[in-house]
Every structure is written in C-alpha cells, then in structure tokens.
XYZ file of C-alpha atoms in Angstrom:
361
model
C 17.796 0.672 -27.998
C 14.954 -0.309 -30.308
C 15.110 -0.267 -34.086
C 13.418 3.149 -34.152
C 16.404 4.640 -32.322
C 14.363 5.375 -29.195
C 15.318 4.148 -25.751
C 12.172 2.695 -24.160
C 11.851 3.076 -20.384
C 8.913 1.137 -18.924
C 7.767 1.733 -15.344
C 5.498 -0.787 -13.638
C 3.466 0.683 -10.783
C 1.834 4.022 -10.039
C 2.745 4.425 -6.394
C 5.304 6.780 -4.855
C 8.296 5.024 -6.427
C 6.917 4.576 -9.924
C 5.347 8.004 -10.318
C 8.374 9.810 -8.925
C 10.607 7.936 -11.358
C 8.456 9.207 -14.224
C 8.292 12.759 -12.851
C 12.066 12.883 -12.401
C 12.696 11.450 -15.861
C 10.494 14.099 -17.462
C 12.394 16.857 -15.669
C 15.750 15.438 -16.710
C 14.833 14.689 -20.321
C 13.811 18.287 -21.113
C 12.444 17.602 -24.546
C 14.834 14.840 -25.602
C 13.222 12.734 -28.322
C 15.511 9.721 -28.087
C 13.882 8.463 -24.866
C 10.284 7.292 -24.460
C 8.846 6.837 -20.956
C 5.807 4.615 -20.344
C 4.039 3.614 -17.133
C 1.692 0.710 -16.435
C -0.776 0.922 -13.539
C -4.169 -0.622 -12.855
C -5.653 2.820 -12.120
C -5.105 6.143 -13.849
C -4.436 7.844 -10.513
C -1.990 7.594 -7.655
C -3.121 7.440 -4.036
C -1.473 9.299 -1.168
C -1.586 6.270 1.134
C -0.500 8.017 4.372
C -3.701 10.101 4.364
C -6.105 7.336 3.356
C -7.348 6.711 6.900
C -8.867 10.193 7.045
C -11.273 9.217 4.259
C -12.950 6.799 6.692
C -14.109 9.591 8.984
C -14.602 12.192 6.277
C -11.784 14.370 7.645
C -10.544 14.349 4.058
C -12.656 14.144 0.927
C -12.144 11.192 -1.390
C -10.477 13.339 -4.034
C -8.038 14.877 -1.545
C -6.008 11.658 -1.470
C -5.756 10.961 -5.201
C -4.007 12.682 -8.099
C -4.343 11.733 -11.789
C -1.055 10.295 -13.026
C -1.428 12.283 -16.251
C -1.353 15.522 -14.246
C 1.895 14.560 -12.530
C 3.759 13.297 -15.616
C 1.929 14.454 -18.753
C 4.714 13.390 -21.127
C 4.640 9.784 -19.951
C 2.648 7.233 -21.967
C 0.163 5.689 -19.524
C -1.201 2.151 -19.860
C -4.107 1.462 -17.498
C -3.549 -2.276 -17.460
C -2.803 -5.196 -15.178
C 0.656 -6.742 -15.397
C 0.268 -10.440 -16.089
C 3.850 -11.519 -16.734
C 7.360 -10.118 -17.143
C 9.712 -11.733 -19.654
C 13.218 -10.570 -18.808
C 14.848 -12.575 -21.593
C 12.696 -11.103 -24.365
C 12.457 -7.717 -22.618
C 8.681 -7.478 -22.791
C 5.935 -7.035 -20.204
C 2.687 -8.901 -20.844
C -0.461 -6.985 -19.842
C -4.172 -7.736 -19.989
C -6.309 -5.475 -22.145
C -9.678 -4.314 -20.740
C -11.495 -4.495 -24.072
C -10.237 -7.646 -25.744
C -9.174 -11.084 -24.595
C -5.728 -11.126 -26.194
C -2.774 -10.168 -24.023
C -0.635 -7.205 -25.050
C 3.158 -7.111 -24.970
C 4.975 -3.872 -24.186
C 8.702 -3.890 -25.074
C 11.361 -2.070 -23.058
C 15.051 -1.326 -22.911
C 15.023 -0.293 -19.248
C 12.444 -1.691 -16.837
C 11.489 -0.142 -13.478
C 9.777 -2.549 -11.079
C 7.669 -0.549 -8.615
C 4.559 -2.710 -8.338
C 4.400 -2.603 -4.556
C 2.843 -5.323 -2.426
C -0.517 -7.055 -2.771
C -2.830 -8.384 -0.099
C -3.006 -12.085 0.608
C -6.092 -12.676 2.736
C -5.661 -16.429 2.391
C -3.255 -16.306 5.353
C -6.303 -16.229 7.666
C -9.196 -18.646 7.284
C -12.440 -16.875 6.384
C -10.844 -13.460 5.989
C -11.521 -13.260 2.243
C -15.216 -14.023 2.746
C -15.911 -12.036 5.910
C -13.132 -9.477 6.346
C -12.749 -5.922 5.076
C -9.630 -4.624 3.344
C -7.858 -1.324 3.837
C -5.410 -0.895 0.985
C -6.764 1.585 -1.551
C -9.323 4.344 -2.018
C -12.134 1.921 -2.816
C -11.461 0.023 0.422
C -11.670 3.238 2.460
C -15.032 4.108 0.911
C -16.376 0.587 1.446
C -15.289 0.714 5.087
C -16.853 4.147 5.647
C -20.164 3.018 4.112
C -20.041 -0.177 6.164
C -19.659 1.797 9.406
C -22.636 3.985 8.533
C -24.725 0.918 7.672
C -23.782 -0.788 10.943
C -24.784 2.257 13.003
C -28.108 2.582 11.202
C -28.947 -1.066 11.827
C -27.727 -1.075 15.424
C -29.911 1.929 16.249
C -33.107 -0.048 15.564
C -31.886 -3.481 16.681
C -33.897 -4.879 19.601
C -31.631 -7.837 20.345
C -29.039 -6.528 22.836
C -26.503 -9.296 22.097
C -26.672 -8.702 18.357
C -26.382 -4.938 18.877
C -23.205 -5.392 20.935
C -21.815 -7.673 18.229
C -22.607 -5.008 15.630
C -20.888 -2.314 17.688
C -17.683 -4.338 18.101
C -14.936 -3.610 15.572
C -11.717 -5.615 15.204
C -8.581 -4.426 13.395
C -5.875 -6.993 12.596
C -2.496 -5.321 12.154
C -0.726 -2.831 14.396
C 1.472 -1.115 11.833
C 0.889 2.387 10.495
C -2.110 1.452 8.338
C -3.915 -0.491 11.049
C -3.254 2.007 13.825
C -4.263 5.043 11.775
C -7.371 3.297 10.459
C -8.655 2.150 13.845
C -7.965 5.579 15.345
C -10.135 7.184 12.648
C -12.791 4.475 13.021
C -12.844 5.005 16.776
C -13.250 8.777 16.582
C -15.844 8.541 13.837
C -18.037 5.791 15.285
C -18.043 7.158 18.839
C -18.736 10.667 17.602
C -21.524 9.731 15.189
C -23.133 7.301 17.671
C -24.195 10.295 19.773
C -26.558 11.335 16.992
C -28.570 8.137 17.266
C -31.392 8.040 19.771
C -30.958 4.404 20.776
C -27.168 4.070 20.706
C -24.877 4.444 23.682
C -21.312 5.371 22.636
C -20.184 3.375 25.650
C -21.331 0.204 23.882
C -18.805 0.748 21.089
C -15.845 -1.598 21.374
C -12.680 -1.252 19.290
C -10.061 -4.024 19.382
C -6.594 -3.781 17.823
C -4.667 -7.040 17.314
C -0.892 -6.927 16.944
C 1.260 -10.032 16.555
C 4.382 -8.335 17.938
C 5.197 -7.020 21.431
C 4.209 -3.438 20.569
C 2.289 -1.465 17.980
C 4.000 0.687 15.351
C 7.235 -1.346 15.298
C 8.558 1.079 12.650
C 8.904 3.740 15.379
C 11.217 3.908 18.359
C 10.023 2.107 21.470
C 9.300 5.393 23.262
C 7.081 6.745 20.499
C 5.407 3.384 20.053
C 4.491 3.189 23.732
C 3.294 6.807 23.697
C 0.949 6.032 20.790
C -0.235 2.906 22.573
C -1.154 4.838 25.737
C -2.906 7.472 23.645
C -5.083 4.892 21.913
C -5.879 3.157 25.179
C -7.040 6.463 26.694
C -9.391 6.669 23.725
C -10.870 3.328 24.790
C -9.201 1.123 22.166
C -8.507 -2.393 23.443
C -4.967 -3.275 22.300
C -3.996 -6.948 22.367
C -0.294 -7.559 21.813
C 1.344 -10.837 20.793
C -2.027 -11.848 19.430
C -2.826 -13.046 15.923
C -6.073 -13.347 14.033
C -6.579 -17.051 13.293
C -9.967 -17.081 11.560
C -12.985 -14.950 10.753
C -16.655 -15.914 10.514
C -19.719 -13.823 9.811
C -20.197 -13.366 13.552
C -16.802 -13.396 15.235
C -13.040 -13.070 15.108
C -11.141 -16.157 16.273
C -7.731 -15.518 17.857
C -4.683 -17.758 17.860
C -5.137 -18.604 21.542
C -8.590 -20.000 20.802
C -10.527 -17.089 22.262
C -13.280 -15.430 20.239
C -14.477 -11.859 19.828
C -18.142 -11.558 18.807
C -18.034 -8.938 16.033
C -19.675 -8.085 12.733
C -16.730 -6.030 11.517
C -13.179 -7.336 11.050
C -10.698 -5.186 9.114
C -7.235 -6.430 8.173
C -4.023 -4.710 7.128
C -2.028 -7.946 7.315
C -0.929 -10.484 4.726
C 0.981 -8.187 2.358
C 3.036 -10.187 -0.140
C 5.071 -9.260 -3.226
C 3.240 -8.969 -6.525
C 2.916 -12.432 -8.176
C 4.547 -11.105 -11.350
C 7.688 -10.371 -9.312
C 7.730 -13.681 -7.476
C 8.001 -15.457 -10.829
C 11.161 -13.582 -11.841
C 14.524 -15.424 -11.719
C 16.138 -12.661 -9.628
C 17.788 -13.119 -6.247
C 15.334 -12.204 -3.511
C 15.243 -11.564 0.217
C 11.854 -12.041 1.837
C 10.259 -11.931 -1.606
C 11.854 -8.575 -2.423
C 14.331 -8.368 -5.318
C 17.915 -7.746 -4.243
C 19.529 -4.787 -5.993
C 22.974 -3.216 -6.028
C 23.815 0.250 -4.716
C 22.478 1.766 -7.949
C 19.042 0.078 -7.515
C 19.741 -2.272 -10.433
C 19.305 -6.039 -10.415
C 22.880 -7.388 -10.776
C 21.858 -10.383 -12.891
C 19.749 -8.310 -15.286
C 21.298 -4.970 -16.311
C 18.585 -2.468 -17.182
C 16.137 -3.840 -14.609
C 15.674 -1.401 -11.727
C 13.670 -2.216 -8.608
C 12.216 0.244 -6.092
C 9.926 0.628 -3.100
C 8.167 -2.382 -1.617
C 9.554 -4.544 -4.451
C 13.207 -3.941 -3.607
C 15.639 -5.148 -0.988
C 17.870 -2.065 -0.822
C 20.751 -2.021 1.648
C 21.372 1.246 3.473
C 25.172 1.354 3.406
C 25.232 3.636 6.441
C 23.405 1.182 8.688
C 23.953 -2.091 6.837
C 20.219 -2.815 7.118
C 17.523 -2.910 4.471
C 15.850 0.403 3.714
C 12.264 0.502 5.014
C 9.480 0.362 2.398
C 8.148 3.822 3.290
C 7.005 6.685 1.077
C 9.964 8.953 1.746
C 12.409 6.238 0.675
C 10.319 5.330 -2.363
C 10.290 8.954 -3.559
C 14.098 9.242 -3.317
C 14.615 5.838 -4.887
C 12.523 6.984 -7.835
C 14.680 10.070 -8.297
C 17.884 8.052 -8.007
C 16.670 5.417 -10.470
C 15.736 8.104 -13.001
C 19.220 9.613 -12.795
C 20.929 6.235 -13.090
C 18.807 5.072 -16.029
C 19.743 8.172 -18.017
C 23.362 7.783 -16.928
C 23.318 4.214 -18.274
C 21.777 5.400 -21.556
C 24.300 8.235 -21.960
C 27.316 6.203 -20.838
C 27.869 8.281 -17.728
C 28.719 7.310 -14.164
C 25.844 6.097 -12.006
C 25.458 7.246 -8.414
C 24.681 5.000 -5.450
C 21.437 5.438 -3.576
C 21.861 7.242 -0.275
C 19.199 8.709 1.959
C 18.746 9.299 5.681
C 15.193 9.191 7.034
C 13.659 12.547 7.878
C 11.640 10.926 10.649
C 8.206 9.285 10.712
C 4.762 10.586 11.507
C 1.469 8.863 12.135
C -1.890 10.590 12.164
C-alpha cells in the first residue's frame, strides 16, 4: 500500500485480458476508495480481434470492431502510453509520454501483465520492407485500401505478366488470423473484380502458406481438414509444410527455393512476447511468464500475468492454456478476484476454465 493509504493496481495492456481485469475489478470494488485501478495501453480503445478480418471486405464497419476503453471501465484511470520498462524491484512501470521527452514512472502495488504479443517481421528477410501486417485495426484498413489500389491498377495494366503478378496474393500463416484474413480477401477480391471491365476473376490467385502439416492447428484434425477443403473449393492454393523465406517487391521466396511472383504478401507470423516482458527476471516458457495456479508470478508476489504473456497450466489436462480470447477473459476475471483477495487477506482461488469450443469465420 502506498503512503496515501490507497492500493494501486496497474494493468498493462488493453486487450481481452487487461480490459476484463479492469471491468471485473470495477464491479467488485463497488465504490471502495482504498483501491485505485489504472490501465496503460498504446490506444484508447480495445479491438475485437476475432472479427478484424471482416473489416478487409467491408462486411463489418471499422467502428464495429473497436470499443473505447473508457466506455468499458469508466472508473479506471487510463494512460495512453507505451510501456518502455518494468522495474519489479522498485515497483514502477516506465512509460513514454507523447508530449515531452522525459519518461514517466507509474508506481503500483499490484501489477497485471497483459501486454500480449508483438510482431517480429525480422524473422523473414525483406518482410518489414515489402510485407503487409495484419494485427490491428490500422493494418486491416491498410490492407483493404491496398487491395482496392491493386485492382484499380490491374484494370488498366497492359502488361499481362505484371497484371498476373498484381493479382497474386500470398498469406504467410495458417492459424486463425491468416485463414480468416485470406478467406475475406478471396471473397472480396474475386467479387469486386467482376465490376472491372478488363479484369477476369479467374486471374486472381490466392496462396496460403502454412509451416505445419495442416491449417488451423488449434482445431481438431477433422475440423481443420474440413476448413482446408472449403478454402480449396473457393480456389485458394494451400501449401502445407512450407515457410516464407524472403520477400521482395516482386515475389515471395519459399524455403524450398521456389518463388511466387506477387505484389502482395501478408504475414500473420513472427509473434513474439513484448520486449518489456522479455527483460523481466521471471521464469519463462517459450517467452511466456510462468505463473502459479492463481495467475501470480511465484518469484514476485503481486505480479499477475495473463493472456498471451502467461504460461498458465490447465490442471485438468496438464497442458498450457491456449492464448485465446475466451481464456483471456476468464483469466482477467480470476486475476481481479485474486488481487482483491490478496489485498483483503482472503483466500485466493485457482484458475479453472474449460473451453467452450472454437469458431472461425
């Protein structure tokens, strides 16, 4: 507790885990003045990631996938900042301020790490310079505008080889994000191409690269294969056990040395833990912080880790909980309850949740 007599709870991250921690805390606090909740996020809104692909085609409007954090948890103090460093010994989080050069320090008594993963395009040569991202709302809008621009240019392009290159689209990553994005791209591009006088929808080529033996490895084999057949019937070329090795302005280079002439390469690969987390002296598994059954870092009492940041063991299966939205939401609720239990000297409860199933658009 700080000198003012207020317990300071600081949440890092405005995704499913972080926001739901704040929402649950507000419900449980019910006007208590001895606890102050703050949240740090680089944007003042949260994105409903599972529906982001629909923004590409316009099936959903851009504002249908975002909600202001202040609307969800109005009693929470919001810092729209970037986390630069976390000092667990001094119990402060160092953030960059948008309007002055000095760094700000935000103190805490309880810290919730829910920063999620960040993209690391350096894993593929040329991807940073020539590839397109698909992580947040801005990426979806950039991709949609890029597709429109490509179609406009291809319609008046006289060079047949260049036109085919322009109408070839490569997606690297066969998980949920990649599969949903290329499905929306495929429907949108083939549908809109019919409106152009000089474009033949048959010239459109969509290629999905997946490093593993099947797409959607998060699903059962039966559902994964069903989705694969469905995409193939929609004329998507799926290449399994294939990695993207490099990207140039004119082609995608695969790990077997083959090349795909293309002007558009989108990637949902290369996700790594936030650099601020990698620097922490906590035990980790695959870059994710290992927590106990209460979602607390054993070496640092008062530090709680959720979502993509956390290595949480499902005690029913003995395996790590998947970093999906439905788990993140429940982890946020559990963390909120356990933080207040720790403050009030009450018994904490272990995290337990059974998946309700998975769905892909």
